Amino acid sequence: MLQGIGASPGYGIGKAIIIEDANLDYSSVKYSGAQEEKDRLYKAVEQFNEETREMAEGLKKSAGEKEAEILEGHITMLADPFMLSQMEENIDSGAVAEAAVDTVCTMFYDMFAAIEDEMMRQRASDVKDIKDTLIKILLGVKSIDISAVAKDSILIANDFTPSMTSQINGDNVAAIITEVGGVTSHSAILARAMGIPASLSAPNCMNVIQNGDMLIVDGFKGKVYINPSDDEINEFRQKQKVYLEEKEGLKVYFNKKTVTKSGLVKKVYGNIGKPDDAQNVIQNGGEGIGLFRTEFLFMDRDHEPTEEEQFEAYSTVAKTMDGKEVIIRTLDIGGDKAIDYLKIGREDNPFLGFRAIRYCLKNKELYKKQIRSILRAACFGDIKIMLPLVTCLEEVRQAKELIAECEQELENEGIKYRKAPLGVMIETPSAAIISDLLAKEVEFFSIGTNDLTGYTMAVDRGNANVSHLYDVFQPSVLRAIEMTIKNAKAAGIMVGMCGEAAANELLIPKLVEWGLDEFSVTPSSILKTRKTICECE
Ligand code: PEP
Ligand code: MG
């Protein structure tokens, strides 16, 4: 069994087809003169544009408009006069067209790959895709025709570039497996858009799996079973059947409003961790984003993101959501989310320690950078700010002062911004108990049941000896939830829930009865949550 990252839900059962990287060795190509090489280059660019346009058209139908834009972006990138003039210069100094493409694209690739930003890294992979395709055209290399693979094929590659993915026929491809890439890579986004199960970053999969091997791919857990037993195949066929039936049944909820039988209008939003996830919310029928966990922008790097990087991330989400509400939670680090360079230091009780808003209010420069970038991004959509782990009124008041300070600074600097409504997470017993007072300070609540359950029951859910106490249905937790909703309603403010419990089928009827307005869940749970709400009285 191989353990990859579950990047696109579903189960795929079928035969392995390994897609080897094409041989792009151009060392034997002879220089045929500057003009001839330039003619070859421009002919190849023309063919590239034509083929890419066709692929984008195909992708529009199989995955959607937004996905096709990735490929259309390749044409735009290649139309960059600087890129082409650099290639011409290379040719003038004696390089064959293939080498010119290689050198210039590699230069752009290195430039994008060096920037520590997810979006820029994606650009780097776009440039690599452009380079490989152009060199293939120049060399006349025919790659394996992915669109013609047999039914129930499982494709394995180092990575699926957008141009490769665009050729995938969802009727024949049962799953994809890659050696690199994560949930936000192009391969993942496109696989999800096409509904193809995917396990990405499956270690050494190109070597461990042989052409023709029978495989099962669990796109939820990222597991790949190689030559499974008949019992395993039957078990997964059954799981697949249940999953597909349920998925089919949920389709009718895609364009439906979230309205209960008695006519109460609710909202189902998605939770995200990275800007690209916003696409996933749209693709799953989300009406907005109820929780953007911004700490993910601070992870997997060795210094904090700049104001510009954060502005780019938040405004990208706002643009993707096209006017739909986006609730951005300010940095929620500490506890189980340690970030070395923030130097929180070792603590005996990190969950009760220097974390989230407590850390941010003591590190004003860092916090202000985040607030400024959110206020600036608010010009591009309906953005709201949400404070994590609030326990007392003073924290909210201090945060408000900082926000006002940031607004004043932006005003003085002549930088465009918009005021963003402020809300708090109710995820500590203290916040729930003073929710009547907090409601007078802010414009909305979002109940974080993941932490609220832990703190109310005084239980560390990672500790197996006490995990039976980690239960949202404990009367104390339910009372904290009910009280919070009632206090929000009494004050006339909006109240949502962004903890995992918002998708709990058994809890949803109670939440509806108490008056919860918004349910923010993992994108793949959006339609099921809407269905459950629509079935409530
Ligand atoms: C929560 O605590 O319920 C919550 C949504 O926050 P996180 O899971 O990010 O701690
Ligand atoms: Mg929390």
XYZ file of C-alpha atoms and ligand atoms in Angstrom:
548
model
C 0.000 0.000 0.000
C 1.209 3.524 -0.781
C 0.200 6.492 1.326
C -0.244 9.687 -0.667
C -2.291 12.826 -0.045
C -6.024 12.394 -0.590
C -6.528 15.301 -2.992
C -9.785 14.541 -4.759
C -12.556 12.476 -3.128
C -13.961 9.184 -4.389
C -12.740 5.640 -5.013
C -11.024 4.526 -8.219
C -10.568 0.873 -9.131
C -8.705 -0.087 -12.294
C -5.508 -0.878 -14.194
C -2.296 1.137 -13.921
C -0.969 3.144 -16.859
C 2.352 4.830 -16.199
C 2.853 8.080 -18.061
C 6.598 8.439 -18.511
C 8.022 11.898 -19.097
C 8.717 12.323 -22.825
C 12.328 12.295 -24.005
C 13.103 15.954 -24.634
C 16.796 15.561 -25.449
C 17.569 18.044 -28.211
C 21.380 17.701 -28.158
C 21.451 16.282 -31.685
C 19.475 19.174 -33.219
C 21.734 21.218 -35.566
C 21.630 25.037 -35.753
C 20.197 25.973 -39.108
C 20.742 29.745 -39.041
C 19.164 32.530 -36.990
C 16.207 33.218 -39.296
C 15.417 29.510 -39.753
C 15.522 28.870 -35.994
C 13.272 31.899 -35.366
C 10.855 30.615 -38.024
C 10.829 27.198 -36.309
C 10.230 28.913 -32.951
C 7.310 31.039 -34.177
C 5.756 28.119 -36.029
C 5.941 26.094 -32.828
C 4.425 28.974 -30.830
C 1.571 29.171 -33.352
C 0.930 25.435 -33.080
C 1.183 25.694 -29.286
C -1.442 28.450 -29.207
C -3.766 26.555 -31.513
C -3.517 23.289 -29.569
C -3.749 25.020 -26.198
C -6.849 26.922 -27.293
C -8.444 23.641 -28.362
C -7.500 22.010 -25.062
C -8.909 24.975 -23.133
C -12.207 24.575 -25.022
C -12.266 20.890 -24.069
C -11.435 21.693 -20.472
C -14.250 24.243 -20.305
C -16.674 21.398 -20.955
C -15.050 18.747 -18.737
C -13.962 20.870 -15.775
C -15.316 24.427 -16.084
C -14.499 27.979 -17.174
C -12.111 28.745 -14.333
C -10.047 25.624 -14.979
C -9.804 26.434 -18.677
C -8.388 29.820 -17.700
C -5.260 28.034 -16.461
C -4.527 26.942 -20.025
C -5.589 30.242 -21.563
C -3.068 31.779 -19.159
C -0.340 29.747 -20.878
C -1.104 31.457 -24.180
C -0.970 34.858 -22.469
C 2.315 33.998 -20.761
C 3.906 32.941 -24.014
C 2.683 36.098 -25.713
C 4.875 38.112 -23.319
C 7.136 40.105 -25.712
C 9.994 39.971 -23.179
C 9.916 36.187 -23.080
C 9.915 35.898 -26.860
C 12.576 38.561 -27.400
C 14.816 36.750 -24.902
C 14.376 33.563 -26.943
C 15.261 35.446 -30.141
C 18.393 36.835 -28.478
C 19.435 33.313 -27.544
C 18.926 32.206 -31.120
C 20.951 35.183 -32.363
C 23.815 33.986 -30.210
C 23.751 30.578 -31.835
C 21.199 28.553 -29.867
C 18.775 26.188 -31.604
C 15.084 27.003 -30.988
C 14.787 24.163 -28.442
C 17.719 25.504 -26.423
C 16.350 29.053 -26.562
C 13.007 27.861 -25.193
C 14.770 25.779 -22.543
C 17.073 28.582 -21.335
C 14.450 31.321 -21.196
C 11.688 29.204 -19.651
C 14.130 27.838 -17.073
C 15.081 31.401 -16.182
C 11.396 32.292 -15.619
C 10.841 29.020 -13.783
C 13.704 29.721 -11.354
C 12.398 33.228 -10.783
C 8.861 32.076 -9.903
C 10.003 29.034 -7.926
C 12.200 31.217 -5.700
C 9.216 33.255 -4.497
C 7.710 31.752 -1.378
C 4.163 32.053 -2.435
C 1.850 29.255 -3.463
C 0.508 31.221 -6.466
C 3.989 31.995 -7.749
C 5.017 28.365 -7.408
C 2.019 27.459 -9.533
C 3.256 29.955 -12.145
C 6.576 28.112 -12.076
C 4.830 24.843 -12.912
C 2.905 26.642 -15.676
C 6.205 27.781 -17.228
C 7.548 24.224 -17.048
C 4.428 22.997 -18.806
C 4.869 25.619 -21.551
C 8.544 24.716 -21.962
C 7.947 20.969 -22.252
C 5.063 21.377 -24.676
C 7.006 23.784 -26.916
C 10.077 21.545 -27.008
C 7.873 18.529 -27.785
C 6.353 20.434 -30.718
C 9.805 21.486 -31.953
C 11.134 17.937 -31.724
C 7.973 16.441 -33.144
C 7.686 14.161 -30.087
C 4.283 12.534 -29.797
C 3.319 12.028 -26.165
C 1.084 9.182 -25.067
C -2.486 9.961 -26.012
C -4.091 10.270 -22.597
C -7.495 10.923 -24.124
C -7.508 7.453 -25.721
C -6.796 5.256 -22.670
C -9.126 2.315 -22.015
C -12.010 2.450 -19.570
C -11.100 2.081 -15.863
C -7.525 3.250 -16.311
C -5.600 4.676 -13.406
C -2.974 7.153 -14.581
C 0.324 7.499 -12.777
C 2.723 10.345 -13.513
C 5.346 12.411 -11.839
C 2.867 15.280 -12.037
C -0.078 16.129 -14.262
C 0.456 19.442 -15.973
C -2.666 21.380 -16.971
C -2.101 20.424 -20.606
C -1.978 16.732 -19.659
C -4.989 16.982 -17.390
C -6.998 18.685 -20.094
C -6.766 15.514 -22.199
C -8.134 13.280 -19.467
C -11.465 11.762 -20.325
C -13.353 11.468 -17.053
C -15.375 8.499 -18.404
C -12.268 6.364 -18.846
C -9.939 7.512 -16.107
C -10.830 5.969 -12.750
C -8.201 7.824 -10.700
C -4.873 9.610 -10.873
C -1.717 9.164 -8.804
C 1.309 11.455 -8.779
C 4.738 11.564 -7.190
C 4.588 15.269 -6.425
C 1.955 17.904 -5.667
C -0.521 18.609 -2.920
C -4.168 19.507 -2.446
C -3.714 22.953 -3.971
C -1.719 21.922 -7.060
C -3.257 22.246 -10.520
C -3.581 18.468 -10.726
C -5.639 18.441 -7.546
C -7.857 21.338 -8.552
C -8.543 19.835 -11.966
C -9.079 16.323 -10.605
C -11.651 17.642 -8.146
C -13.326 19.707 -10.852
C -13.646 16.563 -12.996
C -14.658 14.374 -10.074
C -11.691 12.033 -10.514
C -10.290 10.509 -7.297
C -6.642 11.427 -6.736
C -3.784 10.442 -4.487
C -0.906 12.895 -4.828
C 2.689 12.761 -3.602
C 2.452 8.953 -3.355
C 6.094 8.117 -2.625
C 8.020 6.575 -5.507
C 4.781 5.500 -7.196
C 6.312 5.528 -10.701
C 8.699 2.752 -9.667
C 6.655 0.788 -7.158
C 3.668 0.424 -9.494
C 4.021 -1.524 -12.777
C 2.000 -0.968 -15.941
C -1.094 -3.185 -15.787
C -1.139 -3.575 -11.982
C -4.610 -3.664 -10.499
C -5.070 -0.658 -8.198
C -7.524 0.825 -5.754
C -7.208 4.556 -5.060
C -8.904 5.981 -1.992
C -9.114 9.672 -2.861
C -10.330 10.578 0.621
C -7.427 9.082 2.516
C -4.818 9.163 -0.246
C -4.219 5.408 0.017
C -3.218 3.335 -3.032
C -3.667 -0.461 -2.820
C -1.499 -2.368 -5.322
C -2.843 -5.691 -6.650
C -5.477 -5.932 -3.894
C -7.293 -9.134 -2.948
C -10.774 -9.895 -4.335
C -12.233 -9.137 -0.915
C -10.617 -5.714 -0.910
C -11.865 -5.020 -4.432
C -15.398 -5.997 -3.436
C -15.249 -3.901 -0.295
C -14.174 -0.823 -2.270
C -16.696 -1.451 -5.054
C -19.385 -1.336 -2.397
C -17.970 1.876 -0.890
C -17.743 3.362 -4.383
C -21.378 2.490 -5.103
C -22.607 4.114 -1.895
C -20.438 7.183 -2.496
C -21.559 7.614 -6.120
C -25.242 7.161 -5.287
C -24.991 9.724 -2.536
C -23.077 12.112 -4.788
C -25.689 11.792 -7.511
C -28.484 12.403 -5.035
C -26.791 15.557 -3.785
C -26.485 17.139 -7.236
C -29.976 18.622 -7.027
C -28.789 20.721 -4.093
C -26.097 22.464 -6.101
C -28.186 25.369 -7.346
C -30.737 25.198 -4.583
C -31.147 27.799 -1.881
C -30.655 26.567 1.667
C -34.227 26.810 2.948
C -35.896 24.674 5.619
C -39.339 23.133 5.111
C -40.911 25.979 7.079
C -39.136 28.537 4.887
C -36.215 29.601 7.090
C -33.338 30.751 4.893
C -29.881 29.552 5.974
C -26.423 29.758 4.409
C -23.923 26.981 3.793
C -20.345 28.195 3.502
C -16.978 26.464 3.110
C -13.848 26.474 5.280
C -10.536 27.094 3.541
C -6.821 27.150 4.394
C -5.249 28.372 1.143
C -6.419 30.817 -1.546
C -6.839 28.015 -4.122
C -9.345 26.257 -1.853
C -11.845 29.015 -2.653
C -12.348 27.370 -6.064
C -13.253 24.217 -4.271
C -15.937 26.029 -2.278
C -17.488 27.364 -5.499
C -17.267 23.965 -7.196
C -19.095 22.433 -4.256
C -21.917 24.967 -4.279
C -20.774 27.060 -1.291
C -22.533 30.382 -0.716
C -19.458 31.980 0.839
C -16.428 31.306 3.007
C -17.152 31.089 6.714
C -13.575 30.470 7.821
C -10.290 31.244 6.101
C -7.650 29.699 8.365
C -4.903 32.229 7.586
C -2.268 30.449 9.691
C -1.661 28.159 6.701
C -0.141 31.157 4.891
C 2.412 31.336 7.719
C 3.283 27.615 7.720
C 5.910 25.696 5.711
C 8.226 28.677 5.410
C 10.950 30.272 7.494
C 9.677 33.823 7.820
C 6.293 35.504 8.032
C 4.507 36.437 4.779
C 4.792 40.114 3.845
C 1.827 42.486 3.754
C 1.912 42.271 -0.052
C 1.886 38.462 -0.069
C -1.051 38.429 2.323
C -2.862 41.115 0.336
C -2.423 38.980 -2.787
C -3.797 35.897 -0.992
C -6.831 37.624 0.541
C -7.719 39.602 -2.573
C -7.411 36.446 -4.717
C -9.994 34.760 -2.494
C -12.259 37.815 -2.604
C -12.064 37.879 -6.409
C -12.671 34.135 -6.720
C -15.739 34.447 -4.513
C -17.022 37.259 -6.744
C -18.977 39.270 -4.169
C -19.857 36.355 -1.895
C -19.018 36.750 1.784
C -15.472 35.846 2.899
C -14.721 35.617 6.636
C -10.992 35.897 7.239
C -9.854 34.673 10.616
C -6.741 36.414 11.876
C -3.690 34.348 12.725
C -4.585 31.413 14.987
C -1.192 29.990 15.910
C 0.059 28.272 19.004
C -1.458 25.214 20.665
C -1.122 22.440 18.095
C -0.140 24.885 15.341
C 3.470 25.729 16.133
C 5.447 27.969 13.754
C 9.119 27.986 14.694
C 10.081 31.403 13.374
C 7.339 33.084 15.434
C 9.345 32.043 18.489
C 6.499 31.296 20.855
C 8.865 29.104 22.823
C 8.179 25.917 24.734
C 5.239 26.036 27.088
C 3.991 23.523 29.656
C 0.387 23.965 28.543
C 0.447 25.318 24.982
C -3.339 25.011 24.567
C -3.766 27.348 27.531
C -0.804 29.475 26.604
C 0.512 32.197 24.374
C -1.527 31.619 21.259
C -3.911 33.101 18.650
C -5.201 36.575 19.553
C -3.082 36.590 22.722
C 0.082 36.294 20.661
C -1.106 38.756 18.015
C -2.007 41.491 20.484
C 1.516 41.255 21.914
C 3.096 41.253 18.445
C 1.421 44.338 17.095
C 3.635 44.872 14.050
C 2.946 41.357 12.779
C -0.772 41.697 13.536
C -1.055 45.096 11.892
C 0.492 43.772 8.691
C -2.229 41.142 8.560
C -5.009 43.593 9.368
C -3.766 46.118 6.784
C -3.654 43.448 4.082
C -7.197 42.314 4.930
C -8.530 45.902 4.861
C -6.852 46.482 1.498
C -8.231 43.228 0.082
C -11.702 44.234 1.292
C -11.890 46.541 -1.774
C -12.260 43.380 -3.894
C -15.218 41.705 -2.221
C -17.353 41.186 0.853
C -14.606 40.578 3.416
C -15.130 40.294 7.175
C -12.517 39.969 9.940
C -12.839 37.310 12.646
C -10.840 37.036 15.880
C -9.863 33.573 17.169
C -9.768 32.270 20.736
C -11.347 35.327 22.321
C -11.891 34.981 26.087
C -12.638 38.515 27.257
C -13.954 41.898 26.125
C -10.569 43.587 26.442
C -9.133 41.446 23.644
C -11.871 42.556 21.284
C -11.489 46.198 22.274
C -7.729 46.084 21.794
C -8.138 44.446 18.387
C -10.635 47.161 17.433
C -8.103 49.825 18.405
C -5.476 48.172 16.221
C -7.900 47.935 13.311
C -8.738 51.643 13.700
C -5.010 52.414 13.802
C -4.470 50.471 10.567
C -7.363 52.266 8.867
C -5.884 55.623 9.887
C -2.445 54.634 8.599
C -3.801 53.480 5.254
C -5.793 56.707 5.011
C -2.655 58.788 5.696
C -0.639 56.789 3.188
C -3.327 57.220 0.533
C -3.672 53.424 0.135
C -7.076 52.108 -0.908
C -8.925 50.047 1.727
C -12.426 49.307 2.931
C -13.772 48.875 6.451
C -14.522 45.239 7.217
C -17.204 44.108 9.686
C -15.700 42.462 12.784
C -16.732 39.167 14.366
C -15.401 36.766 16.978
C -15.113 33.032 17.224
C -16.911 31.556 20.160
C -14.593 28.690 20.926
C -13.835 29.063 24.616
C -16.319 28.536 27.456
C -15.500 32.073 28.602
C -16.591 33.553 25.264
C -19.819 31.536 25.323
C -20.585 32.656 28.897
C -20.088 36.344 28.038
C -21.606 36.040 24.572
C -24.306 38.555 25.559
C -21.564 41.124 26.255
C -19.474 40.198 23.221
C -22.542 40.548 21.001
C -22.605 44.262 21.819
C -19.027 44.656 20.564
C -19.100 42.849 17.227
C -21.209 42.261 14.140
C -21.191 38.459 14.078
C -20.240 35.265 15.886
C -18.936 31.986 14.550
C -18.981 29.035 16.929
C -15.790 26.982 16.817
C -16.972 23.674 18.169
C -13.600 21.973 17.676
C -12.024 24.025 20.432
C -15.235 24.779 22.311
C -15.755 21.043 22.904
C -12.173 20.569 24.071
C -12.068 23.545 26.391
C -15.561 22.993 27.803
C -14.894 19.328 28.559
C -11.276 20.084 29.600
C -10.114 17.351 27.268
C -7.200 16.994 24.902
C -8.668 15.126 21.991
C -5.299 13.718 21.037
C -5.201 11.829 24.346
C -6.793 8.418 23.774
C -7.467 7.928 27.497
C -9.916 10.808 27.595
C -11.102 11.083 23.999
C -14.519 9.601 24.920
C -15.179 12.930 26.650
C -14.537 14.873 23.465
C -18.174 14.963 22.460
C -20.148 17.909 21.089
C -23.342 16.223 22.362
C -22.300 16.560 25.998
C -24.993 18.739 27.639
C -22.430 21.358 28.677
C -21.248 21.853 25.095
C -24.812 21.933 23.753
C -25.766 24.513 26.376
C -22.772 26.669 25.434
C -23.851 26.511 21.765
C -27.508 27.236 22.503
C -26.642 30.117 24.790
C -24.359 31.668 22.200
C -26.979 31.461 19.451
C -29.688 32.909 21.698
C -27.475 35.790 22.831
C -26.565 36.582 19.233
C -30.234 36.549 18.222
C -31.196 38.755 21.171
C -28.581 41.293 20.088
C -29.638 41.013 16.441
C -26.266 39.865 15.117
C -25.488 37.033 12.701
C -24.346 33.729 14.175
C -22.627 30.908 12.324
C -20.654 27.800 13.125
C -17.346 26.844 11.542
C -16.305 23.872 13.687
C -16.713 20.328 12.327
C -20.049 19.980 14.162
C -21.672 22.332 11.620
C -21.826 19.335 9.262
C -23.128 16.910 11.870
C -26.425 15.494 10.596
C -27.683 14.799 14.092
C -26.847 18.233 15.417
C -28.076 20.303 12.459
C -31.807 20.055 13.364
C -31.036 21.466 16.826
C -28.906 24.251 15.363
C -31.740 25.167 13.004
C -34.240 25.138 15.878
C -32.002 27.431 17.960
C -31.639 29.832 15.027
C -28.106 29.354 13.653
C -27.814 31.427 10.455
C -24.722 30.046 8.735
C -23.050 26.640 8.582
C -19.437 26.643 7.428
C -18.072 23.208 6.597
C -15.350 21.387 4.665
C -16.107 22.048 0.958
C -16.834 18.377 0.237
C -19.574 18.440 2.936
C -21.394 21.523 1.601
C -24.114 19.781 -0.425
C -24.815 17.162 2.228
C -25.127 19.873 4.863
C -27.523 21.817 2.618
C -29.598 18.680 2.096
C -29.811 18.042 5.851
C -30.857 21.654 6.509
C -33.454 21.598 3.711
C -34.982 18.498 5.328
C -35.370 20.285 8.692
C -38.677 21.802 9.757
C -12.769 25.428 15.917
O -12.057 25.468 16.913
O -13.901 24.916 15.885
C -12.276 25.995 14.653
C -13.040 26.067 13.589
O -10.980 26.413 14.629
P -9.751 25.431 14.322
O -10.310 24.081 14.008
O -9.011 26.060 13.213
O -9.029 25.503 15.634
Mg -10.277 26.768 16.954
